[in-house]
Structures are given as structure tokens and as C-alpha cells.
């Protein structure tokens, strides 16, 4: 079967006479000019305009000022307040159901933040009250300005350890505690200014240039360093090295064997075993169904509230021994 590409150009029917004019492709090419579909070239932009466009894609990919377009000045002011203080975005939708869950989560986090803040303060050779304030004030401020519901705000172990090591090279807390506190507050202030500048300039994309191996290595190294620094309190050592390397820390632990306290070692390892055991209690009870329901509830309660139980028991033991 051959495809006929001829086209019927004209069809006329006058009674008994029918006239059909057929025009071939060659005749069409000779009579009808070919149409050319023109593509519009993109407009020419200056170098400054290209630079502005690329910077906006880097620093403002979410286009935060999009909602401000074609709005009145009153609406723009209201949007600006919501953008700076994000608490005004979710407060109108807050209810008692969310308050109930926030109270439960707040008590849960507080049971962890209290001993954690105290331990972080000891890593930086600061009074424990400084660690408690550092765990309470930043989340309170972030609730007014922050937009993430899953971000943990507060002191971290590696920052506390670095600050303690840095300040110990300049002044000793036992010799001049006031100067030590002033230097710690000054270092914290400038670190906050630097971090706020990074956020204001929207330089969070810099973290994308760090490889996964770098991040994993940093976290693993920080975990090892922080764990070694806990040996001071675990063995009750008073004179401990300010260095963070593995060999100097282990050498300091074994060179100060005469300062080891068996009471501290016994309490420390007992609570460490308690925390590690309580972590797997619920999983063990769920796998073995022969546990009675009452025992299962007790085990689950002890696992979920192990941090609170740990703090209460430790405070009672400390009070009974030293007061």
C-alpha cells in the first residue's frame, strides 16, 4: 500500500458534473512558501543582573519576601513581625491538646537536660548553675524566634570541652574564678555573635560542602574525647590533665591512682549499668510474652523514666553521704 501524499485542492459539484482539482506536493512547494518557526532568543542580561540572580538562588532559595508582594503596608508589617518572631505564626492555632503534649515532652526533656547541663558545665570547668542556665535560657529564646519544632537548642559536649581546654591555658578556675567566668562569658558572647551572623547571612549552605565521612569522623572523635573526659568524675580524680588527646588523658588517669575513690567508682559504674540495662528492658519484655502485665508496666515505666529515677536516687545518695 502506497500512501498518496497528493491533496485535494478544490472540490466542485454542479449537478451531474464533478470537478476535482488535485495538487501534488511539488506544486505545493512551488506555490506555498515554507513557514519558519522562529524561536525568541533570551534577553541579554548584564553581569550585575546575573550576579544578583545567582546570589538570590544561593542565599534565598525559599524566597522569603514572596508573600510581601502586592500587599499593603499594614499587611507587610504584620508579615515582617511573623517572619522575625515565629511565635505569632503558631500561637493563634495553639490549643489545650497541644499544651498537654508539650507539658509531657517538657518534663521528659527536663529530666535529661538537668544532668546533661551539669555535666557540660563540669566539662568546661564552670559551676553547675551555669550549665542549668545554658539548658534553660536558649530554648526559651528559640521558642520566640525559631521555626523548627525538632531542633534541640542548648549546650553541646564538644563546645563545652573546647571552651574548658581553651580557658584552662589562660587562667585556672581555682586560682581566679571571677576572671575565669568573665572570659567564659566573653567567649560565649562572641561565639553567639558569630553564629548569629552566619544565620543572618544565610550561610547554612556551607554545610553541604562537608562530606559524610568528615561529619561521621567528627562525631566519632567527639564521642571518644567526651567519654575519656568522663573518667575524671568516674574515678573521682581531682588533679586531671587539661589536654584532650587520648594518650595524655589515659596517662593522667593511671598516674593519679592514689586519688581514685572506690565509693565514686562503685556509684558511677552502678548507675552506668542501670542506665544501660533500663534501655533494653522494654524490648526484652516485649519479646518474652510470659511476663505478667503488671511487671511489664513497671518495667516500661522504669525504662521511660530512667533519667528521672537516676537523678532522684543520685541526689538522695549524695545528700545522705555529705549532709
mmCIF file of C-alpha atoms in Angstrom:
data_model
loop_
_atom_site.group_PDB
_atom_site.id
_atom_site.type_symbol
_atom_site.label_atom_id
_atom_site.label_comp_id
_atom_site.label_asym_id
_atom_site.label_seq_id
_atom_site.Cartn_x
_atom_site.Cartn_y
_atom_site.Cartn_z
ATOM 1 C CA UNK A 1 0.000 0.000 0.000
ATOM 2 C CA UNK A 2 1.389 3.330 -1.111
ATOM 3 C CA UNK A 3 0.500 6.487 0.748
ATOM 4 C CA UNK A 4 -0.777 9.149 -1.605
ATOM 5 C CA UNK A 5 0.506 12.484 -0.460
ATOM 6 C CA UNK A 6 -1.493 14.488 -3.019
ATOM 7 C CA UNK A 7 -4.001 16.926 -1.587
ATOM 8 C CA UNK A 8 -7.492 17.745 -2.857
ATOM 9 C CA UNK A 9 -7.238 21.427 -3.526
ATOM 10 C CA UNK A 10 -10.766 22.119 -4.802
ATOM 11 C CA UNK A 11 -13.981 20.119 -4.972
ATOM 12 C CA UNK A 12 -16.902 21.392 -7.123
ATOM 13 C CA UNK A 13 -20.175 19.573 -7.812
ATOM 14 C CA UNK A 14 -22.585 21.081 -10.428
ATOM 15 C CA UNK A 15 -25.453 18.686 -10.947
ATOM 16 C CA UNK A 16 -24.083 15.776 -12.934
ATOM 17 C CA UNK A 17 -20.575 17.233 -13.372
ATOM 18 C CA UNK A 18 -17.985 16.909 -10.624
ATOM 19 C CA UNK A 19 -14.680 18.692 -10.833
ATOM 20 C CA UNK A 20 -11.794 17.722 -8.554
ATOM 21 C CA UNK A 21 -8.523 19.594 -8.614
ATOM 22 C CA UNK A 22 -5.581 17.703 -7.191
ATOM 23 C CA UNK A 23 -2.383 19.474 -6.298
ATOM 24 C CA UNK A 24 0.775 17.479 -5.872
ATOM 25 C CA UNK A 25 3.466 18.085 -3.264
ATOM 26 C CA UNK A 26 5.814 19.520 -5.865
ATOM 27 C CA UNK A 27 3.227 22.068 -6.942
ATOM 28 C CA UNK A 28 2.545 22.959 -3.300
ATOM 29 C CA UNK A 29 6.219 23.567 -2.675
ATOM 30 C CA UNK A 30 6.352 25.838 -5.705
ATOM 31 C CA UNK A 31 3.258 27.856 -4.799
ATOM 32 C CA UNK A 32 3.141 27.903 -0.970
ATOM 33 C CA UNK A 33 6.190 29.291 0.838
ATOM 34 C CA UNK A 34 7.503 27.207 3.756
ATOM 35 C CA UNK A 35 6.846 28.662 7.186
ATOM 36 C CA UNK A 36 9.803 29.051 9.529
ATOM 37 C CA UNK A 37 9.073 28.737 13.276
ATOM 38 C CA UNK A 38 11.204 31.396 14.882
ATOM 39 C CA UNK A 39 12.465 30.891 18.465
ATOM 40 C CA UNK A 40 12.778 34.015 20.541
ATOM 41 C CA UNK A 41 16.240 34.398 21.985
ATOM 42 C CA UNK A 42 16.505 35.024 25.735
ATOM 43 C CA UNK A 43 17.010 38.654 26.673
ATOM 44 C CA UNK A 44 20.515 39.802 27.289
ATOM 45 C CA UNK A 45 21.296 40.383 30.980
ATOM 46 C CA UNK A 46 24.107 42.379 32.426
ATOM 47 C CA UNK A 47 26.771 40.860 34.629
ATOM 48 C CA UNK A 48 25.327 42.617 37.667
ATOM 49 C CA UNK A 49 21.873 41.162 36.989
ATOM 50 C CA UNK A 50 23.327 37.635 36.602
ATOM 51 C CA UNK A 51 25.268 38.014 39.852
ATOM 52 C CA UNK A 52 22.151 39.222 41.654
ATOM 53 C CA UNK A 53 20.134 36.270 40.355
ATOM 54 C CA UNK A 54 22.744 33.707 41.387
ATOM 55 C CA UNK A 55 23.157 35.216 44.855
ATOM 56 C CA UNK A 56 19.398 35.171 45.372
ATOM 57 C CA UNK A 57 19.322 31.469 44.442
ATOM 58 C CA UNK A 58 22.119 30.721 46.919
ATOM 59 C CA UNK A 59 21.045 32.807 49.918
ATOM 60 C CA UNK A 60 17.270 32.994 49.402
ATOM 61 C CA UNK A 61 16.149 29.777 47.660
ATOM 62 C CA UNK A 62 12.826 29.845 49.531
ATOM 63 C CA UNK A 63 12.124 33.473 48.511
ATOM 64 C CA UNK A 64 11.020 34.694 51.972
ATOM 65 C CA UNK A 65 9.783 38.024 50.584
ATOM 66 C CA UNK A 66 7.342 36.412 48.160
ATOM 67 C CA UNK A 67 4.376 36.979 50.492
ATOM 68 C CA UNK A 68 5.201 40.694 50.725
ATOM 69 C CA UNK A 69 4.463 41.329 47.054
ATOM 70 C CA UNK A 70 1.354 43.337 46.190
ATOM 71 C CA UNK A 71 0.410 43.816 49.851
ATOM 72 C CA UNK A 72 -0.482 46.893 51.843
ATOM 73 C CA UNK A 73 1.955 48.438 54.289
ATOM 74 C CA UNK A 74 -0.082 47.189 57.236
ATOM 75 C CA UNK A 75 -0.037 43.624 55.913
ATOM 76 C CA UNK A 76 3.675 43.835 55.160
ATOM 77 C CA UNK A 77 4.358 44.971 58.730
ATOM 78 C CA UNK A 78 2.309 42.064 60.093
ATOM 79 C CA UNK A 79 4.177 39.575 57.880
ATOM 80 C CA UNK A 80 7.503 41.060 58.978
ATOM 81 C CA UNK A 81 6.599 40.569 62.648
ATOM 82 C CA UNK A 82 5.635 36.962 61.929
ATOM 83 C CA UNK A 83 8.855 36.400 59.989
ATOM 84 C CA UNK A 84 11.051 37.744 62.819
ATOM 85 C CA UNK A 85 9.034 36.325 65.720
ATOM 86 C CA UNK A 86 7.693 32.998 64.509
ATOM 87 C CA UNK A 87 5.747 32.522 67.724
ATOM 88 C CA UNK A 88 2.988 34.665 66.193
ATOM 89 C CA UNK A 89 2.580 32.071 63.438
ATOM 90 C CA UNK A 90 1.606 29.149 65.664
ATOM 91 C CA UNK A 91 0.113 30.840 68.748
ATOM 92 C CA UNK A 92 -3.272 31.514 67.043
ATOM 93 C CA UNK A 93 -3.583 27.762 66.330
ATOM 94 C CA UNK A 94 -2.482 26.616 69.794
ATOM 95 C CA UNK A 95 -4.913 24.602 71.929
ATOM 96 C CA UNK A 96 -5.131 22.531 75.113
ATOM 97 C CA UNK A 97 -4.401 19.300 73.256
ATOM 98 C CA UNK A 98 -1.012 20.619 72.146
ATOM 99 C CA UNK A 99 -0.390 22.047 75.624
ATOM 100 C CA UNK A 100 -0.844 18.618 77.190
ATOM 101 C CA UNK A 101 1.733 17.030 74.897
ATOM 102 C CA UNK A 102 4.113 19.974 75.361
ATOM 103 C CA UNK A 103 3.989 19.528 79.138
ATOM 104 C CA UNK A 104 4.797 15.827 78.824
ATOM 105 C CA UNK A 105 7.640 16.443 76.377
ATOM 106 C CA UNK A 106 8.931 19.334 78.508
ATOM 107 C CA UNK A 107 9.149 17.158 81.612
ATOM 108 C CA UNK A 108 10.844 14.420 79.603
ATOM 109 C CA UNK A 109 13.439 16.771 78.155
ATOM 110 C CA UNK A 110 13.987 18.464 81.522
ATOM 111 C CA UNK A 111 14.819 15.107 83.110
ATOM 112 C CA UNK A 112 17.620 14.772 80.576
ATOM 113 C CA UNK A 113 18.656 18.430 80.384
ATOM 114 C CA UNK A 114 19.298 18.809 84.128
ATOM 115 C CA UNK A 115 22.069 16.189 84.478
ATOM 116 C CA UNK A 116 23.292 16.950 80.981
ATOM 117 C CA UNK A 117 23.654 20.673 81.708
ATOM 118 C CA UNK A 118 25.509 19.960 84.943
ATOM 119 C CA UNK A 119 27.910 17.571 83.216
ATOM 120 C CA UNK A 120 28.539 20.022 80.373
ATOM 121 C CA UNK A 121 29.335 22.738 82.898
ATOM 122 C CA UNK A 122 31.851 20.441 84.567
ATOM 123 C CA UNK A 123 33.455 19.748 81.189
ATOM 124 C CA UNK A 124 34.048 23.486 80.821
ATOM 125 C CA UNK A 125 35.236 23.742 84.475
ATOM 126 C CA UNK A 126 32.288 26.020 85.282
ATOM 127 C CA UNK A 127 29.813 25.977 88.195
ATOM 128 C CA UNK A 128 26.836 23.643 87.674
ATOM 129 C CA UNK A 129 24.393 26.570 87.803
ATOM 130 C CA UNK A 130 25.916 27.873 84.553
ATOM 131 C CA UNK A 131 25.038 24.604 82.843
ATOM 132 C CA UNK A 132 21.450 24.787 84.111
ATOM 133 C CA UNK A 133 21.030 28.331 82.800
ATOM 134 C CA UNK A 134 22.560 27.287 79.479
ATOM 135 C CA UNK A 135 19.997 24.495 79.184
ATOM 136 C CA UNK A 136 17.017 26.712 80.100
ATOM 137 C CA UNK A 137 17.551 30.139 78.521
ATOM 138 C CA UNK A 138 18.391 29.195 74.871
ATOM 139 C CA UNK A 139 15.222 27.086 74.341
ATOM 140 C CA UNK A 140 13.153 29.878 75.877
ATOM 141 C CA UNK A 141 14.539 32.422 73.407
ATOM 142 C CA UNK A 142 14.331 29.997 70.499
ATOM 143 C CA UNK A 143 10.627 29.460 71.168
ATOM 144 C CA UNK A 144 10.118 33.131 70.258
ATOM 145 C CA UNK A 145 12.412 33.298 67.231
ATOM 146 C CA UNK A 146 12.837 29.732 65.960
ATOM 147 C CA UNK A 147 10.753 27.929 63.379
ATOM 148 C CA UNK A 148 11.769 24.275 63.857
ATOM 149 C CA UNK A 149 9.876 22.002 66.245
ATOM 150 C CA UNK A 150 12.513 19.261 66.122
ATOM 151 C CA UNK A 151 15.700 21.232 66.778
ATOM 152 C CA UNK A 152 17.498 20.756 70.086
ATOM 153 C CA UNK A 153 18.875 24.057 71.374
ATOM 154 C CA UNK A 154 21.374 24.255 74.206
ATOM 155 C CA UNK A 155 24.953 23.423 75.168
ATOM 156 C CA UNK A 156 26.815 20.608 73.469
ATOM 157 C CA UNK A 157 29.592 18.437 74.785
ATOM 158 C CA UNK A 158 32.358 19.246 72.322
ATOM 159 C CA UNK A 159 31.837 23.021 72.642
ATOM 160 C CA UNK A 160 31.965 22.795 76.441
ATOM 161 C CA UNK A 161 35.093 20.684 76.282
ATOM 162 C CA UNK A 162 36.846 23.028 73.847
ATOM 163 C CA UNK A 163 35.961 26.063 75.965
ATOM 164 C CA UNK A 164 37.275 24.429 79.123
ATOM 165 C CA UNK A 165 40.511 23.450 77.412
ATOM 166 C CA UNK A 166 40.915 26.915 75.887
ATOM 167 C CA UNK A 167 40.307 28.820 79.123
ATOM 168 C CA UNK A 168 42.478 26.499 81.213
ATOM 169 C CA UNK A 169 45.504 27.530 79.148
ATOM 170 C CA UNK A 170 44.941 31.166 80.172
ATOM 171 C CA UNK A 171 43.692 31.085 83.759
ATOM 172 C CA UNK A 172 42.757 28.480 86.344
ATOM 173 C CA UNK A 173 39.271 28.445 87.822
ATOM 174 C CA UNK A 174 40.566 27.561 91.287
ATOM 175 C CA UNK A 175 43.037 30.467 91.314
ATOM 176 C CA UNK A 176 40.848 33.223 89.854
ATOM 177 C CA UNK A 177 37.217 32.085 89.404
ATOM 178 C CA UNK A 178 35.882 35.584 88.650
ATOM 179 C CA UNK A 179 38.287 36.136 85.746
ATOM 180 C CA UNK A 180 37.554 32.617 84.509
ATOM 181 C CA UNK A 181 33.808 33.344 84.442
ATOM 182 C CA UNK A 182 34.347 36.669 82.678
ATOM 183 C CA UNK A 183 36.438 35.023 79.966
ATOM 184 C CA UNK A 184 33.841 32.264 79.566
ATOM 185 C CA UNK A 185 31.023 34.799 79.153
ATOM 186 C CA UNK A 186 33.108 36.818 76.685
ATOM 187 C CA UNK A 187 33.917 33.748 74.589
ATOM 188 C CA UNK A 188 30.256 32.700 74.643
ATOM 189 C CA UNK A 189 29.130 36.178 73.582
ATOM 190 C CA UNK A 190 31.432 36.355 70.568
ATOM 191 C CA UNK A 191 30.584 32.777 69.583
ATOM 192 C CA UNK A 192 26.903 33.761 69.649
ATOM 193 C CA UNK A 193 27.573 36.873 67.558
ATOM 194 C CA UNK A 194 29.480 34.806 65.006
ATOM 195 C CA UNK A 195 26.763 32.156 64.836
ATOM 196 C CA UNK A 196 24.024 34.796 64.572
ATOM 197 C CA UNK A 197 25.923 36.410 61.708
ATOM 198 C CA UNK A 198 26.029 33.086 59.884
ATOM 199 C CA UNK A 199 22.280 32.772 60.279
ATOM 200 C CA UNK A 200 21.595 36.375 59.274
ATOM 201 C CA UNK A 201 23.711 35.965 56.138
ATOM 202 C CA UNK A 202 22.013 32.609 55.447
ATOM 203 C CA UNK A 203 25.273 30.710 55.151
ATOM 204 C CA UNK A 204 23.780 27.378 56.127
ATOM 205 C CA UNK A 205 24.502 26.022 52.659
ATOM 206 C CA UNK A 206 28.200 25.820 53.598
ATOM 207 C CA UNK A 207 27.455 22.578 55.465
ATOM 208 C CA UNK A 208 26.605 20.980 52.116
ATOM 209 C CA UNK A 209 30.288 21.129 51.168
ATOM 210 C CA UNK A 210 31.238 18.860 54.098
ATOM 211 C CA UNK A 211 31.343 15.217 53.132
ATOM 212 C CA UNK A 212 29.607 12.483 55.099
ATOM 213 C CA UNK A 213 32.961 10.977 56.060
ATOM 214 C CA UNK A 214 34.001 14.296 57.613
ATOM 215 C CA UNK A 215 30.820 14.570 59.679
ATOM 216 C CA UNK A 216 30.951 10.941 60.828
ATOM 217 C CA UNK A 217 34.618 11.277 61.763
ATOM 218 C CA UNK A 218 33.941 14.462 63.712
ATOM 219 C CA UNK A 219 31.063 12.913 65.667
ATOM 220 C CA UNK A 220 33.020 9.738 66.410
ATOM 221 C CA UNK A 221 36.067 11.698 67.546
ATOM 222 C CA UNK A 222 33.930 13.970 69.722
ATOM 223 C CA UNK A 223 32.261 10.940 71.335
ATOM 224 C CA UNK A 224 35.634 9.392 72.180
ATOM 225 C CA UNK A 225 37.044 12.640 73.583
ATOM 226 C CA UNK A 226 33.974 13.341 75.717
ATOM 227 C CA UNK A 227 33.909 9.761 77.010
ATOM 228 C CA UNK A 228 37.551 9.987 78.064
ATOM 229 C CA UNK A 229 36.897 13.244 79.888
ATOM 230 C CA UNK A 230 34.228 11.494 81.964
ATOM 231 C CA UNK A 231 36.926 9.320 83.529
ATOM 232 C CA UNK A 232 37.807 12.212 85.826
ATOM 233 C CA UNK A 233 34.448 12.115 87.561
ATOM 234 C CA UNK A 234 34.035 8.356 87.230
ATOM 235 C CA UNK A 235 37.214 7.682 89.238
ATOM 236 C CA UNK A 236 36.968 10.757 91.472
ATOM 237 C CA UNK A 237 40.264 12.260 90.296
ATOM 238 C CA UNK A 238 40.975 15.802 91.478
ATOM 239 C CA UNK A 239 44.134 16.688 89.541
ATOM 240 C CA UNK A 240 43.370 15.882 85.920
ATOM 241 C CA UNK A 241 45.016 16.940 82.673
ATOM 242 C CA UNK A 242 43.509 19.724 80.576
ATOM 243 C CA UNK A 243 44.574 18.064 77.311
ATOM 244 C CA UNK A 244 42.115 16.218 75.086
ATOM 245 C CA UNK A 245 44.387 13.675 73.383
ATOM 246 C CA UNK A 246 43.879 10.002 74.205
ATOM 247 C CA UNK A 247 47.390 9.222 75.469
ATOM 248 C CA UNK A 248 47.703 12.220 77.871
ATOM 249 C CA UNK A 249 44.227 11.520 79.281
ATOM 250 C CA UNK A 250 44.904 7.822 79.915
ATOM 251 C CA UNK A 251 48.333 8.650 81.340
ATOM 252 C CA UNK A 252 46.754 11.149 83.724
ATOM 253 C CA UNK A 253 44.198 8.564 84.872
ATOM 254 C CA UNK A 254 46.791 5.910 85.744
ATOM 255 C CA UNK A 255 49.330 8.363 87.169
ATOM 256 C CA UNK A 256 46.752 9.615 89.669
ATOM 257 C CA UNK A 257 45.862 6.186 91.042
ATOM 258 C CA UNK A 258 46.271 7.422 94.598
ATOM 259 C CA UNK A 259 43.311 9.773 94.039
ATOM 260 C CA UNK A 260 40.925 7.036 92.959
ATOM 261 C CA UNK A 261 37.840 6.819 95.177
ATOM 262 C CA UNK A 262 36.233 3.405 95.472
ATOM 263 C CA UNK A 263 32.917 4.971 96.538
ATOM 264 C CA UNK A 264 32.810 7.101 93.405
ATOM 265 C CA UNK A 265 33.804 4.167 91.199
ATOM 266 C CA UNK A 266 31.130 1.936 92.761
ATOM 267 C CA UNK A 267 28.352 4.516 92.383
ATOM 268 C CA UNK A 268 29.435 5.511 88.872
ATOM 269 C CA UNK A 269 29.574 2.003 87.438
ATOM 270 C CA UNK A 270 26.362 1.018 89.238
ATOM 271 C CA UNK A 271 24.381 3.830 87.658
ATOM 272 C CA UNK A 272 26.042 3.222 84.296
ATOM 273 C CA UNK A 273 24.909 -0.396 84.435
ATOM 274 C CA UNK A 274 21.433 0.761 85.496
ATOM 275 C CA UNK A 275 21.095 3.112 82.515
ATOM 276 C CA UNK A 276 22.362 0.556 80.023
ATOM 277 C CA UNK A 277 20.109 -2.155 81.446
ATOM 278 C CA UNK A 278 16.981 0.012 81.554
ATOM 279 C CA UNK A 279 17.497 0.862 77.904
ATOM 280 C CA UNK A 280 16.770 -2.722 76.850
ATOM 281 C CA UNK A 281 14.150 -3.664 79.433
ATOM 282 C CA UNK A 282 11.092 -2.862 77.334
ATOM 283 C CA UNK A 283 12.490 -4.620 74.274
ATOM 284 C CA UNK A 284 13.259 -7.696 76.348
ATOM 285 C CA UNK A 285 9.804 -7.688 77.962
ATOM 286 C CA UNK A 286 8.079 -7.334 74.591
ATOM 287 C CA UNK A 287 9.983 -10.300 73.164
ATOM 288 C CA UNK A 288 9.130 -12.530 76.120
ATOM 289 C CA UNK A 289 5.376 -12.595 76.465
ATOM 290 C CA UNK A 290 5.434 -14.698 79.655
ATOM 291 C CA UNK A 291 5.880 -11.532 81.723
ATOM 292 C CA UNK A 292 2.711 -10.677 83.577
ATOM 293 C CA UNK A 293 1.049 -7.408 82.681
ATOM 294 C CA UNK A 294 1.808 -5.668 85.978
ATOM 295 C CA UNK A 295 5.514 -6.437 85.763
ATOM 296 C CA UNK A 296 5.540 -5.272 82.150
ATOM 297 C CA UNK A 297 4.020 -1.926 83.138
ATOM 298 C CA UNK A 298 6.544 -1.480 85.929
ATOM 299 C CA UNK A 299 9.436 -2.269 83.615
ATOM 300 C CA UNK A 300 8.120 0.055 80.926
ATOM 301 C CA UNK A 301 7.656 2.862 83.455
ATOM 302 C CA UNK A 302 11.182 2.414 84.787
ATOM 303 C CA UNK A 303 12.597 2.473 81.266
ATOM 304 C CA UNK A 304 10.718 5.597 80.197
ATOM 305 C CA UNK A 305 11.614 7.489 83.375
ATOM 306 C CA UNK A 306 15.108 6.188 83.942
ATOM 307 C CA UNK A 307 16.653 9.663 83.807
ATOM 308 C CA UNK A 308 14.284 10.992 86.481
ATOM 309 C CA UNK A 309 14.897 7.951 88.670
ATOM 310 C CA UNK A 310 18.619 8.327 88.145
ATOM 311 C CA UNK A 311 18.594 11.978 89.270
ATOM 312 C CA UNK A 312 16.406 11.282 92.315
ATOM 313 C CA UNK A 313 18.441 8.317 93.542
ATOM 314 C CA UNK A 314 21.721 10.131 92.960
ATOM 315 C CA UNK A 315 20.530 13.212 94.862
ATOM 316 C CA UNK A 316 19.377 11.054 97.789
ATOM 317 C CA UNK A 317 22.709 9.219 97.955
ATOM 318 C CA UNK A 318 24.669 12.476 97.705
ATOM 319 C CA UNK A 319 22.574 14.100 100.427
ATOM 320 C CA UNK A 320 22.923 11.092 102.757
ATOM 321 C CA UNK A 321 26.711 10.959 102.336
ATOM 322 C CA UNK A 322 27.661 14.635 102.513
ATOM 323 C CA UNK A 323 24.912 16.270 104.620
#
